[in-house]
CSV table of C-alpha atoms in Angstrom, one decimal:
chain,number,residue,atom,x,y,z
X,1,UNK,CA,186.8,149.9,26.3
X,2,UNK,CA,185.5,153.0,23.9
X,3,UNK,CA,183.8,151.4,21.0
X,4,UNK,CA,183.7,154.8,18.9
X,5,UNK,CA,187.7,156.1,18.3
X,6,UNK,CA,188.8,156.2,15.5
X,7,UNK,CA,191.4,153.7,15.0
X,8,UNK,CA,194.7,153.3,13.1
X,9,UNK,CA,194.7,149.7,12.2
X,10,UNK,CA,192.0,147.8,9.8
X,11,UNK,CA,192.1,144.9,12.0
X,12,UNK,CA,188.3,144.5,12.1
X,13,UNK,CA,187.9,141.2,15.1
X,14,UNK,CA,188.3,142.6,18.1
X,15,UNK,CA,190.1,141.4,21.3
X,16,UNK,CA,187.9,140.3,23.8
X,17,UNK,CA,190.2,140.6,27.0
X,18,UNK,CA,187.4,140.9,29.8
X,19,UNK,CA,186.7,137.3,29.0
X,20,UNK,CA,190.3,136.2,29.8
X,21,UNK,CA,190.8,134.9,33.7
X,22,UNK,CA,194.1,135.5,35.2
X,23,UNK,CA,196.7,132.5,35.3
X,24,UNK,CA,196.9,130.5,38.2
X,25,UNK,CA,198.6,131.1,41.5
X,26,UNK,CA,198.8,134.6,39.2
X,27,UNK,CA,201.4,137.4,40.5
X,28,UNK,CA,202.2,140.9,39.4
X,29,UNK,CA,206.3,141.6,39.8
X,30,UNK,CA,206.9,144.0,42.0
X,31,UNK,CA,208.5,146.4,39.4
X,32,UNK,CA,205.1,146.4,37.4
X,33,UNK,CA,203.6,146.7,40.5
X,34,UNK,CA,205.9,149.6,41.4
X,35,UNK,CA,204.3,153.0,39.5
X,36,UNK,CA,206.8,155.1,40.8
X,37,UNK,CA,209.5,152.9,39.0
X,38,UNK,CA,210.7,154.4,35.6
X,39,UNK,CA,213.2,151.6,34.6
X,40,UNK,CA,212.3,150.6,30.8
X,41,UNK,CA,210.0,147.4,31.0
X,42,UNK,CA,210.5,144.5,28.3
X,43,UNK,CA,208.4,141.9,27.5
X,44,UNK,CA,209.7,138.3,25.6
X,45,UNK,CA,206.9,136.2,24.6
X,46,UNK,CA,207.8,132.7,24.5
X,47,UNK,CA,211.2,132.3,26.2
X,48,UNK,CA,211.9,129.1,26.1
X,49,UNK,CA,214.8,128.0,28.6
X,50,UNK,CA,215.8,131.7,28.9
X,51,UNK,CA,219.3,132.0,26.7
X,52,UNK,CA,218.4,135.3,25.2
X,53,UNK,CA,216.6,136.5,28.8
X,54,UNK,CA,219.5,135.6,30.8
X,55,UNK,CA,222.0,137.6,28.0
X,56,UNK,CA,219.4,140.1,27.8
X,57,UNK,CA,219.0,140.9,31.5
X,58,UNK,CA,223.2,140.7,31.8
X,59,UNK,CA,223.7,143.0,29.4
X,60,UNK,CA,221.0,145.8,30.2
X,61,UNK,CA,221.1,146.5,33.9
X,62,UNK,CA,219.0,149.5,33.7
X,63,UNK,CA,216.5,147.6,31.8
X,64,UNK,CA,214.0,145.2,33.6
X,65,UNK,CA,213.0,142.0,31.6
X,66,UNK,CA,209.7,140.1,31.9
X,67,UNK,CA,210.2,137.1,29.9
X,68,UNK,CA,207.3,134.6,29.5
X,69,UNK,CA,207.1,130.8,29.0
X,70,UNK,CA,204.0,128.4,29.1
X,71,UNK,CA,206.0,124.7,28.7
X,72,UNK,CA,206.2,123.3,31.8
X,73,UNK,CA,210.2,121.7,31.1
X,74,UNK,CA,211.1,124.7,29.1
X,75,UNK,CA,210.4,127.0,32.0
X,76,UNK,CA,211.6,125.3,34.5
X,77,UNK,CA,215.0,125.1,33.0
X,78,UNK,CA,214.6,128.7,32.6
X,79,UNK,CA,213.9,129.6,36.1
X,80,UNK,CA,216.5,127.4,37.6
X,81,UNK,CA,219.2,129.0,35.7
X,82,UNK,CA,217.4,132.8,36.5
X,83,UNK,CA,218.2,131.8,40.0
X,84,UNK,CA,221.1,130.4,40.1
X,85,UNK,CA,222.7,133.8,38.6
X,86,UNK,CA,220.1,136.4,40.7
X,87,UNK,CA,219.6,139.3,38.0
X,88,UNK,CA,217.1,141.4,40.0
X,89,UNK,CA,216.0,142.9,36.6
X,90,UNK,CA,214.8,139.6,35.2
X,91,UNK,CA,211.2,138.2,35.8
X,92,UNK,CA,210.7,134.5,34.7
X,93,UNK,CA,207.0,133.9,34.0
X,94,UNK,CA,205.4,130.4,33.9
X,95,UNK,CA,201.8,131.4,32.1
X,96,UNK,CA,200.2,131.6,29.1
X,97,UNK,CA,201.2,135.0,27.7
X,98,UNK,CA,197.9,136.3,26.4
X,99,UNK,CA,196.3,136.1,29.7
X,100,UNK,CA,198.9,136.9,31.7
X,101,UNK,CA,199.9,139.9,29.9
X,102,UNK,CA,196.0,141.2,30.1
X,103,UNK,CA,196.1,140.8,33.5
X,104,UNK,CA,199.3,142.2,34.4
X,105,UNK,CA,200.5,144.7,31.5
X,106,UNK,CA,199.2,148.4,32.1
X,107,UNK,CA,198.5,150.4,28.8
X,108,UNK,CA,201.5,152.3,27.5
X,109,UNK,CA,204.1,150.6,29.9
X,110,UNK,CA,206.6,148.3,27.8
X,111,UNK,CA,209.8,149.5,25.7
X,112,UNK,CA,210.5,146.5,23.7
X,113,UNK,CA,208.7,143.5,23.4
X,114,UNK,CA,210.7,140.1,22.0
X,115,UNK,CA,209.0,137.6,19.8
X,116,UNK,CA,211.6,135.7,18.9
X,117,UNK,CA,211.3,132.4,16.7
X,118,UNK,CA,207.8,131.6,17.5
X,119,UNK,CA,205.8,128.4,16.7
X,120,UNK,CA,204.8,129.1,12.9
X,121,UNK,CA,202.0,128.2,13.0
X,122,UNK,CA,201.6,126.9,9.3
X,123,UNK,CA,198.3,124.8,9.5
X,124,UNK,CA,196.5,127.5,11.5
X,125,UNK,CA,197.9,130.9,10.4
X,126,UNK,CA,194.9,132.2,12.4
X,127,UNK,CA,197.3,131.9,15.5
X,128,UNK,CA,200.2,133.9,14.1
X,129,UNK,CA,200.9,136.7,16.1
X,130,UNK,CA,200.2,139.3,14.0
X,131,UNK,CA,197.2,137.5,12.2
X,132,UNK,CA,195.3,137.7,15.9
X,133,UNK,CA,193.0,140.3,17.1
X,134,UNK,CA,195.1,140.0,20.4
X,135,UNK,CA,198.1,142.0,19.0
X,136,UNK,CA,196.1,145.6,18.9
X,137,UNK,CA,196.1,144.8,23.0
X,138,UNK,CA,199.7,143.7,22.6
X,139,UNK,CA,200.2,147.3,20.7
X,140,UNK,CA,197.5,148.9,23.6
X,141,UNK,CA,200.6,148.1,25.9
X,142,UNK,CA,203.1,149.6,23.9
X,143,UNK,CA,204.9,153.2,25.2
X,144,UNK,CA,204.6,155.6,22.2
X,145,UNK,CA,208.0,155.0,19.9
X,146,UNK,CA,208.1,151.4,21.7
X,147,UNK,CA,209.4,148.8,19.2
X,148,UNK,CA,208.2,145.0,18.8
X,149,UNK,CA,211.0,143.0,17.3
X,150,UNK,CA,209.9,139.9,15.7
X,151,UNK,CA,212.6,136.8,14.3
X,152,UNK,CA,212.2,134.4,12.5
X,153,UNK,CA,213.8,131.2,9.8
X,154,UNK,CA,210.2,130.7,7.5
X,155,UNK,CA,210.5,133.1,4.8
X,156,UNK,CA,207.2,133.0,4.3
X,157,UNK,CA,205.8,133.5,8.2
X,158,UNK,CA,207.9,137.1,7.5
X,159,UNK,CA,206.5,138.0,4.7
X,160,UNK,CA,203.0,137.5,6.0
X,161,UNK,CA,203.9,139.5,9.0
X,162,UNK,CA,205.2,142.2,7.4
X,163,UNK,CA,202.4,142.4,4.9
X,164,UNK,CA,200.0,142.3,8.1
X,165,UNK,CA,201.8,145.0,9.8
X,166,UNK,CA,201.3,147.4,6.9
X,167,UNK,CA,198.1,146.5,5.6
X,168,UNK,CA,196.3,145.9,8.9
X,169,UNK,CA,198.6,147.0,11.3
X,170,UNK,CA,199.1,150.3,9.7
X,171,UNK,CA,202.5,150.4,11.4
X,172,UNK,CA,206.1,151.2,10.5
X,173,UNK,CA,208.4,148.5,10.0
X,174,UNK,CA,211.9,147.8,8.9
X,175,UNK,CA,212.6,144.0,7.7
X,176,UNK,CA,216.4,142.7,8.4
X,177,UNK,CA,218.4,139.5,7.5
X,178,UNK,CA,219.6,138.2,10.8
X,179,UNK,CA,223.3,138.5,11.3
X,180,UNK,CA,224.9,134.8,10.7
X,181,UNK,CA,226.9,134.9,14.0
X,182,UNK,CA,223.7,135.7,15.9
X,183,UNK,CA,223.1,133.8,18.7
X,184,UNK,CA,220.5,135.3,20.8
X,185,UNK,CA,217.9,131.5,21.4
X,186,UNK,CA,218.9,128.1,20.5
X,187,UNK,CA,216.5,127.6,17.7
X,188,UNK,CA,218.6,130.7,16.0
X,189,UNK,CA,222.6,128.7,16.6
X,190,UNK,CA,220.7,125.8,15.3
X,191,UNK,CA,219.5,127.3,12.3
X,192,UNK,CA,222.3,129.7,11.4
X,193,UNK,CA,224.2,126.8,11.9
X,194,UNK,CA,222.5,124.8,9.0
X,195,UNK,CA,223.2,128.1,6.8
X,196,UNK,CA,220.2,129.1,7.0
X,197,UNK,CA,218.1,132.5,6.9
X,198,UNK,CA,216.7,133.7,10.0
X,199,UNK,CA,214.6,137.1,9.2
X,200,UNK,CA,214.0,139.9,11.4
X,201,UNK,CA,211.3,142.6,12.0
X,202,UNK,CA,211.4,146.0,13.7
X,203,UNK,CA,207.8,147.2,14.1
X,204,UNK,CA,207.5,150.7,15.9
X,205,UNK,CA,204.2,152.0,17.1
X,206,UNK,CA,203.8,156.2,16.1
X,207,UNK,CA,202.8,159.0,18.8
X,208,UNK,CA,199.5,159.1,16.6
X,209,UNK,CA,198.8,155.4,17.0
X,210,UNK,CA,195.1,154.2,18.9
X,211,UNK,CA,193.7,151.2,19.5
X,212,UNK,CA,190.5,149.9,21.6
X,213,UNK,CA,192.4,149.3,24.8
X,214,UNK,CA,194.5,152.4,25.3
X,215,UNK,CA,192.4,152.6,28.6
X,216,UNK,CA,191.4,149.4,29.4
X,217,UNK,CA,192.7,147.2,32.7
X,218,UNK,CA,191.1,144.9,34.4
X,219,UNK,CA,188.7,144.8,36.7
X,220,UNK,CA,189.8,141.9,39.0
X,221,UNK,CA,191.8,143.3,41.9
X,222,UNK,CA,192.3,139.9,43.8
X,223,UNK,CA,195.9,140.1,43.1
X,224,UNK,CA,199.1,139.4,44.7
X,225,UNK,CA,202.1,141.9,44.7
C-alpha cells in the first residue's frame, strides 16, 4: 500500500485489509478468477434471500453478478433458489463481505456495486457503510466511471450518506426518491407497501479519483479456483 499519494477523499482512518483472513472454505469464482474475461462484474452486498440477484442476473445476461450474504437462513434460501434456476452469471456468496471482498476483489474490476436496504445501523453509525474506513477499499475496487447505488427507507441514514459522500468521500452523487412500484428486495414491497419513502443514491467514482489500495491485493495465494 503507498502511504504518500495524494488522495481524493478526507476520510483520515485507514483500512487495514492485510489484517483481514480470508473466509472459510474461501473460493474465488471462476469469472473473477478468469482475467481474460471482460463481462462487467457486479457486486451486492448483503443479498439477503436473493430476489433482486435472481431478477438482476435474469435480466442482464452479459452481466455477471456476485451477490453476497453472511446469515446463515438468508443465504441458504438464496442459494437454493440460484440453483434451482442455473444463471451461470450469478455467484451466490455465503461470507462476510468485507473480508471476502479483500480477498477476492482485484482493484479496478467491478461495474456496479448494490447496497441495497442495509442494516441502519442507528446505535452505532460507526458501522454505516459510508461512515467506515472500509469503503475507500470498496471504492479501490471500483472501474473508473463505476457506480455504487445505495437504497434505503430512513431518511436520515440518506442524508448522512450523502453528506459523507461529499464531504469525505469527495464523490459525485445524485440522490433519488425510489419509484413506489419498485420491487427490487422484500424489505422495499414491504415498505412501499406501508407508503412509505425508500431513498436512493447514485455515487460515481471520477477518472481522477485515488485511494490507498489502488494497488493493493493480497498476499495469501492458498486459494481455490
Amino acid at each position: 500500500m503507498t502511504e504518500n499519494i495524494e488522495l481524493t477523499h478526507q476520510q483520515e482512518r485507514a483500512f487495514q485489509p492485510q489484517k483481514l483472513s480470508a473466509p472459510r472454505d474461501f473460493i474465488i469464482p471462476k469469472t473473477i478468477a478468469d482475467t481474460e474475461d471482460d463481462t462487467p462484474l457486479i457486486l451486492e452486498i448483503g443479498a439477503g434471500k436473493g430476489k433482486h440477484a435472481l431478477s438482476f442476473a435474469l435480466q442482464n445476461p452479459d452481466k455477471h453478478l456476485i451477490a453476497i450474504e453472511r446469515t446463515r437462513n438468508k443465504f441458504e434460501a438464496f442459494s437454493k433458489l440460484a440453483t434451482s434456476q442455473q444463471l451461470r452469471n450469478l455467484d451466490a456468496i455465503h461470507a462476510d463481505a468485507i473480508a471476502w471482498i479483500v480477498h477476492a476483489i482485484k482493484p479496478n474490476s467491478v461495474a456496479k456495486i448494490f447496497i441495497l436496504y442495509p442494516n441502519p445501523e442507528q446505535h452505532n453509525p460507526n458501522q454505516q457503510w459510508l461512515n467506515m474506513p472500509f469503503f475507500e477499499f470498496l471504492l479501490s475496487r471500483l472501474q473508473v466511471d463505476g457506480e455504487v447505488i445505495l437504497v434505503t427507507n430512513i431518511e436520515e441514514y440518506m442524508n448522512d450518506a450523502e453528506r459523507q459522500a461529499t464531504k469525505v468521500w469527495c464523490l459525485p452523487s445524485v440522490r433519488y426518491r425510489v419509484p413506489k412500484d419498485s420491487q427490487r428486495t422484500h424489505f422495499e414491497v414491504k415498505y412501499l407497501a406501508r407508503q412509505e419513502v425508500c431513498w436512493e443514491l447514485s455515487i460515481r467514482k471520477p477518472k481522477w479519483y485515488k485511494t490507498r489500495f489502488d494497488h493493493w491485493q493480497p498476499s495469501t495465494p492458498d486459494i481455490k479456483k
